[in-house]
Coordinates of C-alpha atoms and ligand atoms in Angstrom, one line a residue:
Chain A
M1 CA 23.2 30.1 26.3
F2 CA 19.6 31.1 26.7
E3 CA 20.6 34.8 26.4
T4 CA 22.4 34.1 23.2
L5 CA 19.4 32.2 21.9
A6 CA 17.1 35.1 22.9
L7 CA 19.4 37.5 21.1
Y8 CA 19.3 35.3 18.0
F9 CA 15.5 35.1 18.1
S10 CA 15.2 38.9 17.9
Y11 CA 16.5 38.6 14.4
P12 CA 13.7 37.9 11.9
F13 CA 15.8 35.6 9.7
V14 CA 16.3 33.2 12.6
R15 CA 12.6 33.1 13.2
Y16 CA 11.9 32.6 9.5
A17 CA 14.5 29.8 9.4
L18 CA 12.9 28.1 12.4
I19 CA 9.4 28.3 11.0
V20 CA 10.3 27.0 7.6
G21 CA 12.5 24.3 9.0
V22 CA 9.8 23.0 11.3
L23 CA 7.2 23.0 8.6
I24 CA 9.4 21.3 6.0
A25 CA 10.4 18.7 8.6
L26 CA 6.8 18.0 9.4
C27 CA 5.7 17.6 5.7
S28 CA 8.6 15.4 4.7
S29 CA 8.2 13.1 7.6
L30 CA 4.5 12.6 7.0
L31 CA 5.0 11.0 3.6
G32 CA 8.3 9.3 4.6
V33 CA 6.4 6.4 6.1
T34 CA 4.5 5.7 2.8
L35 CA 7.6 6.2 0.7
V36 CA 9.7 3.8 2.8
L37 CA 7.0 1.2 2.8
K38 CA 6.2 1.4 -0.9
R39 CA 9.9 1.1 -1.7
F40 CA 9.6 4.6 -3.2
S41 CA 12.5 6.1 -1.1
F42 CA 14.6 6.3 -4.3
I43 CA 12.0 8.6 -6.0
G44 CA 12.7 11.3 -3.4
D45 CA 16.4 11.1 -4.3
G46 CA 15.7 11.2 -8.1
L47 CA 13.4 14.1 -7.8
S48 CA 15.8 16.1 -5.7
H49 CA 18.3 15.8 -8.5
V50 CA 15.7 16.9 -11.0
A51 CA 15.0 19.9 -8.7
F52 CA 18.7 20.6 -8.7
G53 CA 18.8 20.6 -12.5
A54 CA 15.8 22.9 -12.7
M55 CA 17.4 25.2 -10.1
S56 CA 20.6 25.6 -12.1
V57 CA 18.6 26.5 -15.2
A58 CA 16.6 29.0 -13.1
A59 CA 19.9 30.4 -11.8
V60 CA 21.3 30.8 -15.3
L61 CA 18.1 32.4 -16.6
N62 CA 18.3 34.8 -13.7
L63 CA 14.7 34.3 -12.6
S64 CA 13.7 36.4 -9.7
N65 CA 11.7 33.6 -8.2
N66 CA 13.2 30.3 -9.1
M67 CA 10.3 28.4 -7.4
L68 CA 8.2 29.2 -10.5
L69 CA 10.3 27.0 -12.6
V70 CA 11.5 24.4 -10.2
L71 CA 8.1 23.4 -8.7
P72 CA 6.3 22.6 -12.0
V73 CA 9.3 20.8 -13.5
T74 CA 9.7 18.6 -10.4
V75 CA 6.0 17.9 -10.3
I76 CA 5.9 16.9 -13.9
C77 CA 9.0 14.6 -13.4
A78 CA 7.3 13.0 -10.4
I79 CA 4.3 12.2 -12.5
L80 CA 6.4 10.9 -15.4
L81 CA 8.5 8.7 -13.1
L82 CA 5.4 7.2 -11.6
R83 CA 4.0 6.5 -15.1
T84 CA 7.1 4.8 -16.4
G85 CA 7.3 2.8 -13.2
Q86 CA 3.8 1.4 -13.8
S87 CA 3.3 1.0 -17.5
T88 CA 6.4 0.1 -19.3
K89 CA 8.8 -2.8 -19.0
I90 CA 11.6 -0.5 -17.9
K91 CA 12.1 -1.0 -14.3
G92 CA 11.0 1.9 -12.2
D93 CA 14.4 2.2 -10.4
A94 CA 16.3 2.3 -13.7
A95 CA 14.1 5.1 -14.9
V96 CA 14.7 7.0 -11.7
A97 CA 18.4 6.5 -11.9
M98 CA 18.5 7.7 -15.5
I99 CA 16.6 10.9 -14.8
S100 CA 18.3 11.6 -11.5
V101 CA 21.8 11.2 -12.7
G102 CA 21.0 13.0 -16.0
A103 CA 19.5 16.0 -14.2
L104 CA 22.5 16.2 -11.9
A105 CA 25.0 16.2 -14.8
I106 CA 23.1 18.6 -17.0
G107 CA 22.5 20.9 -14.1
Y108 CA 26.1 21.1 -13.3
L109 CA 27.1 21.5 -16.9
I110 CA 24.7 24.3 -17.4
M111 CA 25.9 26.1 -14.3
N112 CA 29.5 25.7 -15.5
L113 CA 28.8 26.9 -19.0
F114 CA 26.6 29.8 -18.4
S115 CA 27.0 31.0 -14.8
T116 CA 28.2 34.5 -14.3
S117 CA 29.0 33.9 -10.7
T118 CA 32.6 34.1 -9.6
N119 CA 32.2 31.5 -7.0
L120 CA 30.8 28.6 -9.0
T121 CA 31.9 25.8 -6.6
G122 CA 30.3 27.6 -3.7
D123 CA 27.0 28.0 -5.7
V124 CA 26.9 24.3 -6.6
C125 CA 27.8 23.3 -3.1
S126 CA 25.1 25.4 -1.5
T127 CA 22.5 24.0 -3.9
L128 CA 23.6 20.5 -3.1
F129 CA 24.0 20.8 0.6
G130 CA 21.7 23.7 1.4
S131 CA 24.4 25.6 3.3
T132 CA 23.0 28.9 4.5
S133 CA 20.2 29.7 2.1
I134 CA 17.7 29.0 4.8
L135 CA 19.1 31.9 6.8
T136 CA 18.6 34.3 3.9
L137 CA 14.9 33.7 3.4
R138 CA 12.7 36.6 2.4
P139 CA 9.2 37.0 3.8
A140 CA 7.6 36.1 0.5
E141 CA 9.4 32.8 0.5
V142 CA 8.4 32.1 4.0
W143 CA 4.7 32.7 3.2
L144 CA 4.9 30.5 0.1
C145 CA 6.4 27.8 2.3
V146 CA 3.7 28.2 5.0
A147 CA 1.0 28.0 2.4
L148 CA 2.4 24.9 0.6
S149 CA 3.0 23.2 4.0
I150 CA -0.6 23.8 5.0
L151 CA -1.8 22.3 1.7
V152 CA 0.4 19.3 2.1
V153 CA -0.6 18.6 5.7
A154 CA -4.3 19.1 4.9
A155 CA -4.1 16.8 1.9
Y156 CA -2.3 14.2 4.0
I157 CA -4.9 14.3 6.8
L158 CA -7.8 14.2 4.3
F159 CA -6.4 11.2 2.4
Y160 CA -4.8 9.5 5.4
N161 CA -7.1 6.5 5.3
K162 CA -6.7 6.0 1.5
I163 CA -3.0 6.4 1.7
F164 CA -2.8 3.8 4.4
A165 CA -5.0 1.4 2.3
I166 CA -3.0 1.7 -0.9
T167 CA 0.3 1.5 1.0
F168 CA -0.8 -1.7 2.7
D169 CA -2.5 -3.6 -0.1
E170 CA -2.8 -2.0 -3.5
S171 CA -4.6 -4.9 -5.2
F172 CA -7.3 -5.1 -2.5
S173 CA -7.9 -1.3 -2.8
R174 CA -8.2 -1.7 -6.5
A175 CA -10.6 -4.6 -6.1
V176 CA -13.0 -2.6 -3.9
G177 CA -12.9 0.3 -6.4
T178 CA -10.5 2.7 -4.9
P179 CA -8.9 4.8 -7.7
V180 CA -5.4 3.7 -6.8
G181 CA -3.7 5.5 -9.8
T182 CA -5.2 8.8 -8.7
Y183 CA -3.9 8.5 -5.2
N184 CA -0.5 7.4 -6.3
L185 CA -0.4 10.5 -8.5
L186 CA -1.4 12.6 -5.6
V187 CA 1.3 11.1 -3.4
A188 CA 3.9 11.8 -6.2
V189 CA 2.8 15.5 -6.5
I190 CA 2.9 16.0 -2.8
I191 CA 6.4 14.5 -2.7
A192 CA 7.5 16.8 -5.5
V193 CA 6.2 19.8 -3.5
I194 CA 8.0 18.7 -0.4
I195 CA 11.2 18.2 -2.1
V196 CA 11.2 21.6 -3.7
L197 CA 10.4 23.1 -0.3
A198 CA 13.2 21.0 1.4
M199 CA 15.9 22.1 -1.0
N200 CA 16.1 25.4 0.9
L201 CA 16.6 23.6 4.1
V202 CA 19.0 20.8 3.5
G203 CA 19.9 21.0 -0.1
S204 CA 19.2 18.5 -2.8
L205 CA 21.6 15.8 -1.7
L206 CA 20.3 15.4 1.8
I207 CA 16.5 15.6 1.2
S208 CA 16.2 11.8 1.3
A209 CA 17.6 11.8 4.8
L210 CA 14.9 14.2 5.9
V211 CA 12.2 12.0 4.4
I212 CA 13.4 8.6 5.4
F213 CA 15.2 8.8 8.8
P214 CA 12.2 9.9 11.0
A215 CA 10.0 7.2 9.4
L216 CA 12.7 4.5 9.9
S217 CA 13.3 5.6 13.5
A218 CA 9.6 5.5 14.3
M219 CA 9.2 2.1 12.8
R220 CA 11.8 0.7 15.2
V221 CA 9.6 1.4 18.1
F222 CA 6.0 1.6 17.1
R223 CA 3.8 -1.0 15.5
S224 CA 0.7 0.7 14.0
F225 CA 0.6 3.0 11.0
R226 CA -1.0 5.8 12.9
S227 CA 1.5 5.8 15.8
V228 CA 4.4 5.5 13.4
T229 CA 3.1 8.5 11.4
I230 CA 2.6 10.6 14.5
C231 CA 5.9 9.7 16.1
S232 CA 7.9 10.3 12.9
A233 CA 6.2 13.8 12.5
I234 CA 7.0 14.7 16.1
L235 CA 10.5 13.3 15.9
S236 CA 11.3 15.1 12.7
V237 CA 10.1 18.4 14.0
C238 CA 12.2 18.0 17.1
C239 CA 15.3 16.9 15.2
A240 CA 15.0 19.8 12.8
S241 CA 14.6 22.4 15.6
V242 CA 17.6 21.0 17.6
G243 CA 19.6 20.8 14.4
L244 CA 18.8 24.3 13.3
L245 CA 19.5 25.8 16.7
T246 CA 22.8 23.9 17.0
A247 CA 23.8 25.1 13.5
I248 CA 23.0 28.7 14.4
L249 CA 24.8 28.6 17.7
A250 CA 27.8 26.5 16.5
G251 CA 28.0 27.9 13.0
T252 CA 27.9 24.5 11.4
P253 CA 26.1 23.8 8.0
V254 CA 22.4 23.7 8.6
G255 CA 21.5 20.7 6.4
S256 CA 24.2 18.4 7.6
T257 CA 23.6 19.3 11.2
I258 CA 19.9 18.4 11.0
V259 CA 20.6 15.2 9.2
A260 CA 23.3 14.3 11.9
V261 CA 20.6 14.9 14.6
D262 CA 18.2 12.6 12.6
I263 CA 20.8 9.9 12.5
A264 CA 21.5 10.2 16.2
A265 CA 17.8 9.9 16.8
F266 CA 17.7 6.8 14.6
F267 CA 20.3 5.0 16.7
I268 CA 18.5 6.0 19.9
F269 CA 15.2 4.6 18.6
A270 CA 16.9 1.5 17.2
C271 CA 18.3 0.8 20.8
I272 CA 14.9 1.4 22.3
G273 CA 13.4 -0.9 19.8
K274 CA 15.9 -3.6 20.6
I275 CA 15.4 -3.3 24.3
G276 CA 11.6 -3.1 24.0
G277 CA 11.6 -6.1 21.6
N278 CA 13.6 -8.3 23.9
A279 CA 11.7 -7.4 27.0
Chain B
M1 CA -31.0 -12.4 -12.4
A2 CA -27.9 -13.9 -11.0
E3 CA -25.5 -11.9 -8.8
L4 CA -22.6 -12.7 -11.1
T5 CA -22.7 -13.9 -14.7
C6 CA -19.6 -14.8 -16.6
R7 CA -20.2 -15.4 -20.3
D8 CA -17.9 -17.0 -22.8
L9 CA -14.8 -15.9 -20.9
T10 CA -11.4 -16.3 -22.4
L11 CA -8.5 -15.6 -20.1
G12 CA -4.7 -15.5 -20.6
Y13 CA -1.6 -13.4 -20.6
E14 CA -0.2 -11.9 -23.8
G15 CA -1.5 -14.4 -26.3
N16 CA -1.1 -17.3 -23.9
V17 CA -4.6 -18.5 -23.6
L18 CA -5.3 -20.2 -20.2
F19 CA -8.9 -21.3 -21.0
E20 CA -11.6 -20.4 -23.4
H21 CA -15.4 -20.2 -23.5
L22 CA -16.1 -20.4 -19.8
T23 CA -19.6 -19.7 -18.8
F24 CA -21.1 -19.8 -15.3
E25 CA -23.2 -17.9 -12.9
V26 CA -23.5 -17.3 -9.2
N27 CA -26.9 -16.7 -7.6
Q28 CA -27.5 -15.2 -4.2
G29 CA -26.6 -17.6 -1.4
D30 CA -24.5 -19.8 -3.6
Y31 CA -21.3 -21.3 -2.4
L32 CA -19.1 -21.9 -5.4
C33 CA -15.8 -23.7 -5.2
I34 CA -13.3 -23.2 -8.0
V35 CA -10.9 -26.1 -8.2
G36 CA -8.2 -27.1 -10.7
E37 CA -4.5 -27.7 -10.9
N38 CA -1.7 -25.2 -10.1
G39 CA -1.4 -22.7 -12.9
S40 CA -4.8 -23.5 -14.4
G41 CA -5.9 -19.9 -14.0
K42 CA -8.0 -19.9 -10.9
S43 CA -6.5 -16.7 -9.4
T44 CA -6.5 -15.1 -12.8
L45 CA -10.2 -15.8 -13.1
M46 CA -10.8 -14.2 -9.7
R47 CA -8.8 -11.2 -10.5
T48 CA -10.7 -10.8 -13.7
I49 CA -14.0 -10.9 -11.9
L50 CA -12.7 -8.1 -9.7
H51 CA -11.6 -6.1 -12.7
L52 CA -8.0 -6.2 -11.7
Q53 CA -7.2 -7.3 -15.2
P54 CA -9.2 -7.4 -18.4
P55 CA -10.6 -10.7 -20.0
M56 CA -9.3 -11.5 -23.5
A57 CA -12.9 -12.1 -24.5
G58 CA -16.3 -12.5 -22.9
T59 CA -18.2 -10.5 -20.4
I60 CA -18.7 -10.4 -16.7
E61 CA -21.9 -9.0 -15.4
L62 CA -23.1 -8.1 -11.9
G63 CA -26.8 -8.5 -11.3
D64 CA -29.3 -8.1 -8.4
G65 CA -28.1 -4.6 -7.8
L66 CA -24.6 -5.7 -6.7
K67 CA -22.1 -2.9 -7.1
P68 CA -18.5 -3.6 -8.1
T69 CA -17.4 -1.9 -4.8
E70 CA -19.5 -4.3 -2.8
I71 CA -17.3 -7.4 -3.3
G72 CA -15.1 -8.7 -0.5
Y73 CA -11.8 -10.1 -1.6
L74 CA -9.2 -12.3 0.2
P75 CA -6.1 -12.5 -2.0
Q76 CA -4.0 -15.6 -2.4
Q77 CA -1.0 -14.0 -0.8
T78 CA -0.7 -10.6 0.6
V79 CA 2.9 -9.6 0.3
V80 CA 3.4 -7.4 3.2
Q81 CA 6.8 -6.1 4.0
R82 CA 8.6 -7.5 6.9
D83 CA 8.5 -4.3 9.0
F84 CA 5.2 -2.9 7.9
P85 CA 3.6 -1.2 10.9
A86 CA -0.1 -1.8 10.8
S87 CA -2.4 -2.8 13.6
V88 CA -5.2 -5.4 13.1
Q89 CA -7.8 -2.8 13.6
E90 CA -6.4 -0.4 11.0
I91 CA -6.3 -3.3 8.4
V92 CA -9.8 -4.5 9.1
L93 CA -11.1 -0.9 9.0
S94 CA -9.5 -0.4 5.6
G95 CA -12.0 -2.9 4.3
C96 CA -14.5 -0.1 4.5
Q97 CA -12.7 2.0 1.9
G98 CA -15.0 0.9 -0.9
A99 CA -18.1 2.0 1.0
A100 CA -16.4 5.2 2.0
G101 CA -15.7 6.1 -1.6
R102 CA -14.5 9.7 -1.8
R103 CA -15.4 10.4 1.8
P104 CA -12.1 11.0 3.6
F105 CA -12.9 9.6 7.0
Y106 CA -14.7 6.4 8.3
T107 CA -18.1 6.9 10.0
K108 CA -19.0 5.5 13.4
A109 CA -21.1 2.9 11.7
E110 CA -18.1 1.7 9.7
K111 CA -15.9 1.6 12.7
Q112 CA -18.6 -0.4 14.5
M113 CA -18.8 -2.8 11.5
A114 CA -15.0 -3.4 11.8
E115 CA -15.5 -4.2 15.5
D116 CA -18.3 -6.5 14.8
N117 CA -16.5 -8.4 12.1
M118 CA -13.5 -8.8 14.3
A119 CA -15.7 -10.2 17.0
R120 CA -17.4 -12.5 14.4
L121 CA -14.0 -14.0 13.6
G122 CA -12.8 -14.1 17.1
I123 CA -9.9 -11.6 16.7
S124 CA -11.2 -8.8 18.9
D125 CA -8.4 -9.3 21.4
L126 CA -5.8 -8.9 18.7
A127 CA -7.2 -5.5 17.6
R128 CA -4.1 -3.6 18.8
R129 CA -1.5 -6.1 17.8
C130 CA 0.8 -5.6 14.9
Y131 CA -0.3 -7.6 11.8
R132 CA 3.2 -8.9 11.0
E133 CA 3.6 -10.5 14.5
L134 CA 0.6 -12.7 14.1
S135 CA 0.5 -16.4 13.0
G136 CA -0.5 -17.3 9.5
G137 CA -4.0 -18.4 10.7
Q138 CA -4.5 -15.2 12.6
Q139 CA -3.4 -13.1 9.6
Q140 CA -5.9 -15.0 7.4
R141 CA -8.7 -14.2 9.8
V142 CA -7.7 -10.5 9.8
L143 CA -7.8 -10.4 6.0
L144 CA -11.1 -12.2 6.1
A145 CA -12.5 -9.7 8.5
R146 CA -11.3 -6.9 6.1
A147 CA -13.0 -8.6 3.2
L148 CA -16.2 -8.9 5.3
C149 CA -16.1 -5.1 5.9
A150 CA -16.2 -4.6 2.1
T151 CA -19.3 -6.7 1.5
R152 CA -22.6 -8.0 2.8
R153 CA -23.3 -9.9 -0.4
L154 CA -20.4 -11.6 -2.2
L155 CA -17.0 -12.9 -0.9
L156 CA -14.2 -14.0 -3.2
L157 CA -11.7 -16.1 -1.3
D158 CA -8.4 -17.2 -3.0
E159 CA -7.2 -20.3 -1.1
P160 CA -8.2 -19.1 2.4
V161 CA -6.9 -22.3 4.1
S162 CA -3.6 -22.7 2.4
G163 CA -0.8 -23.1 5.0
L164 CA -3.3 -23.6 7.9
D165 CA -3.1 -26.6 10.2
P166 CA -6.0 -29.1 10.0
K167 CA -7.7 -27.7 13.2
V168 CA -7.6 -24.1 12.1
T169 CA -8.6 -25.2 8.6
G170 CA -11.7 -26.8 10.0
E171 CA -12.5 -23.7 12.0
M172 CA -12.0 -21.6 8.8
Y173 CA -14.4 -23.8 6.8
G174 CA -16.9 -23.5 9.7
L175 CA -16.6 -19.7 9.7
I176 CA -17.1 -19.5 5.9
E177 CA -20.0 -21.9 6.1
Q178 CA -21.6 -19.7 8.8
L179 CA -21.1 -16.6 6.6
N180 CA -22.8 -18.4 3.8
R181 CA -25.7 -19.3 6.0
D182 CA -26.0 -15.6 7.0
G183 CA -26.7 -14.9 3.3
I184 CA -23.3 -14.0 1.8
S185 CA -22.6 -15.7 -1.5
I186 CA -19.1 -17.3 -1.5
I187 CA -16.7 -17.9 -4.4
M188 CA -13.7 -19.8 -3.0
I189 CA -10.7 -21.2 -4.7
S190 CA -9.5 -24.4 -3.1
H191 CA -7.3 -27.4 -3.6
D192 CA -9.1 -29.4 -1.0
I193 CA -11.6 -31.1 -3.3
S194 CA -13.3 -33.3 -0.7
A195 CA -13.9 -30.4 1.6
S196 CA -15.1 -28.3 -1.4
V197 CA -17.6 -31.0 -2.3
K198 CA -18.8 -31.2 1.3
Y199 CA -19.4 -27.5 1.8
A200 CA -20.0 -25.9 -1.6
S201 CA -23.3 -25.9 -3.4
H202 CA -21.6 -25.6 -6.8
I203 CA -18.2 -26.6 -8.3
L204 CA -16.3 -25.0 -11.1
H205 CA -13.4 -27.1 -12.3
I206 CA -11.1 -25.4 -14.7
G207 CA -8.1 -26.9 -16.6
A208 CA -7.8 -29.3 -19.5
E209 CA -11.4 -30.3 -18.8
T210 CA -14.0 -27.9 -17.5
F211 CA -16.9 -28.6 -15.3
F212 CA -19.6 -26.3 -13.9
G213 CA -22.5 -27.6 -11.9
T214 CA -23.7 -28.6 -8.4
S215 CA -21.5 -30.4 -6.1
H216 CA -23.7 -33.4 -6.3
D217 CA -23.4 -33.6 -10.1
Y218 CA -19.6 -33.1 -9.7
L219 CA -19.3 -36.1 -7.4
H220 CA -21.0 -38.3 -10.0
S221 CA -19.2 -36.8 -13.0
P222 CA -16.2 -38.6 -14.5
I223 CA -14.0 -35.6 -13.9
G224 CA -15.0 -35.3 -10.3
Q225 CA -14.5 -38.9 -9.6
K226 CA -11.1 -38.8 -11.2
Y227 CA -9.9 -35.9 -9.0
L228 CA -11.4 -37.2 -5.8
E229 CA -9.6 -40.5 -6.4
L230 CA -6.3 -38.6 -6.9
E231 CA -6.9 -37.0 -3.6
G232 CA -7.0 -40.2 -1.5
G233 CA -9.6 -42.4 -3.1
E234 CA -12.3 -41.6 -0.7
L235 CA -15.5 -40.9 -2.5
H236 CA -17.4 -40.5 0.7
C237 CA -14.6 -38.7 2.5
S238 CA -17.0 -35.8 3.0
K239 CA -17.9 -37.3 6.3
H240 CA -14.4 -37.5 7.7
W241 CA -12.4 -35.1 5.6
H242 CA -11.0 -33.8 8.9
S243 CA -8.8 -36.8 9.1
I244 CA -7.2 -36.4 5.7
S245 CA -7.6 -32.7 5.2
P246 CA -4.8 -32.2 2.7
T247 CA -3.9 -28.6 2.8
H248 CA -2.0 -28.2 -0.4
S249 CA 0.1 -25.2 -0.4
S250 CA -0.1 -23.8 -3.9
D251 CA 2.8 -21.6 -4.5
T252 CA 5.7 -23.9 -4.1
P253 CA 8.4 -22.5 -6.4
Ligands
ATP301 N1 1.2 -11.4 -14.3 C1 1.3 -12.6 -15.1 N2 1.9 -12.5 -16.3 C2 2.0 -13.5 -17.1 N3 1.6 -14.8 -16.8 C3 1.0 -14.9 -15.6 C4 0.8 -13.8 -14.7 N4 0.2 -14.3 -13.6 C5 0.0 -15.6 -13.8 N5 0.5 -16.0 -15.0 C6 0.4 -17.3 -15.5 O1 -1.0 -17.7 -15.7 C7 -1.2 -19.0 -15.3 C8 -2.3 -19.1 -14.2 O2 -1.9 -18.4 -13.1 P1 -2.9 -18.4 -11.8 O3 -2.2 -17.6 -10.7 O4 -4.2 -17.9 -12.2 O5 -3.0 -19.9 -11.4 P2 -3.8 -20.6 -10.3 O6 -4.8 -21.5 -10.9 O7 -4.3 -19.6 -9.3 O8 -2.6 -21.5 -9.6 P3 -2.4 -21.9 -8.1 O9 -3.2 -23.0 -7.8 O10 -0.9 -22.2 -8.0 O11 -2.7 -20.7 -7.2 C9 0.2 -19.5 -14.8 O12 0.7 -20.4 -15.8 C10 1.0 -18.3 -14.6 O13 2.3 -18.6 -15.0
MG302 MG1 -3.9 -19.1 -7.4

């Protein structure tokens, strides 16, 4: 088996896939803890559908680099969603549901009406479930991904203390003068970036899993914010690596394999938490 | 100049006026208790002082060089999710966020301050424990330690003893009194009028009737006498408030 693996690693596309996969897993798990705790998990889901819509528009327009369209659109939607959630009387989750379902429907419609591809179902399926696009990365995309990941991780470390504070108790933070709105905005932008990155890996339907599962698993076992964050980052990276290698060796779809590994890890952690809690 | 001056305040929500023309001030070292019925607007007043919501009319001024980020706050309820992973130490340290401002990391001095405040409130041994697994009284101490990290000058406490048993309540009052002696001004919301009169230097009563003055004056005012009688008829209960110590819980649905 190791020989097969060594053989695979001699191909650059396998190395690219592994680098990108690990980085995306790392980024998404970092913010997962905050998203889960702030009851924001649904925003990840909504944004991924927006990204899907933007992606189909980009595909129809035949853009050479669809990131240029998808990234800004998703970031803007993240900001809008956050704004509506705060200021108006429309419930945040209703707004998210509206935008997310809307983007999904319009995206599919556009693809149907204008796509020149002969294999439409295949295209849609791979955008939704990721399929093999991570194995066809070009060096430019890998570099973009590396750069954005470094930005995300750096921003997270830099604002870690503030993110903890506003996640734990927003009104106290406000009372002592922390610009809560700005940090919420920052979190939304980072989430948007992560989601666009992760679309390549697991596709837009499965992104939430990548964001939420490692955080939930870590929360079964650990009891402090720092340990949960570190554990979920490590766990996510491990699951992504195992999932990717399995997918490559066994020829299964990349996204679903990674998510399956994440789910398995969740059950293992839930058991550990039960046993540890009873002891 | 006073540390905090509220002038002609009118508070309310969307046209619903809670009270009007409230004027009072807090000087350095004062211990002000805000009393009044459920729903009279005590928490609203406190949130307005903290700029968490705007007043409908009137002004709030800070004096004596007190900065808005230097006020410690203990909210009435902190809704923390059931499974929130946060250790006591992380929470207490987050009280320093105002002082840290834009600086991303806490300094040694700030970490030391968190340690000191935990020691001051006797929760050093809980530092690594998960907040959610503590008892109500312990949680209250943690949040008080966090508030202390935010200030050396002015503490705003919204019903710090609600839900605590008489013994812990007594300890909490003792702690707050000690903090006040150390030079921190206190503004505390309480339903325990006899204890308020015992510990506070000033009383602010809001509701249908308004009163602002020293505790002594409050004791001898008609409104004060009326409410103390409601609470058990003991005008001199300040000596043995322990025995009655009615810890009204405020947010019964
Ligand atoms: N966000 C809000 N929107 C509209 N009305 C509100 C809001 N918060 C509080 N109120 C109303 O304002 C009034 C005062 O509320 P507040 O929480 O200030 O009372 P309180 O004096 O602190 O009461 P308690 O003793 O129960 O804590 C109540 O009638 C309440 O219904
Ligand atoms: Mg209140």
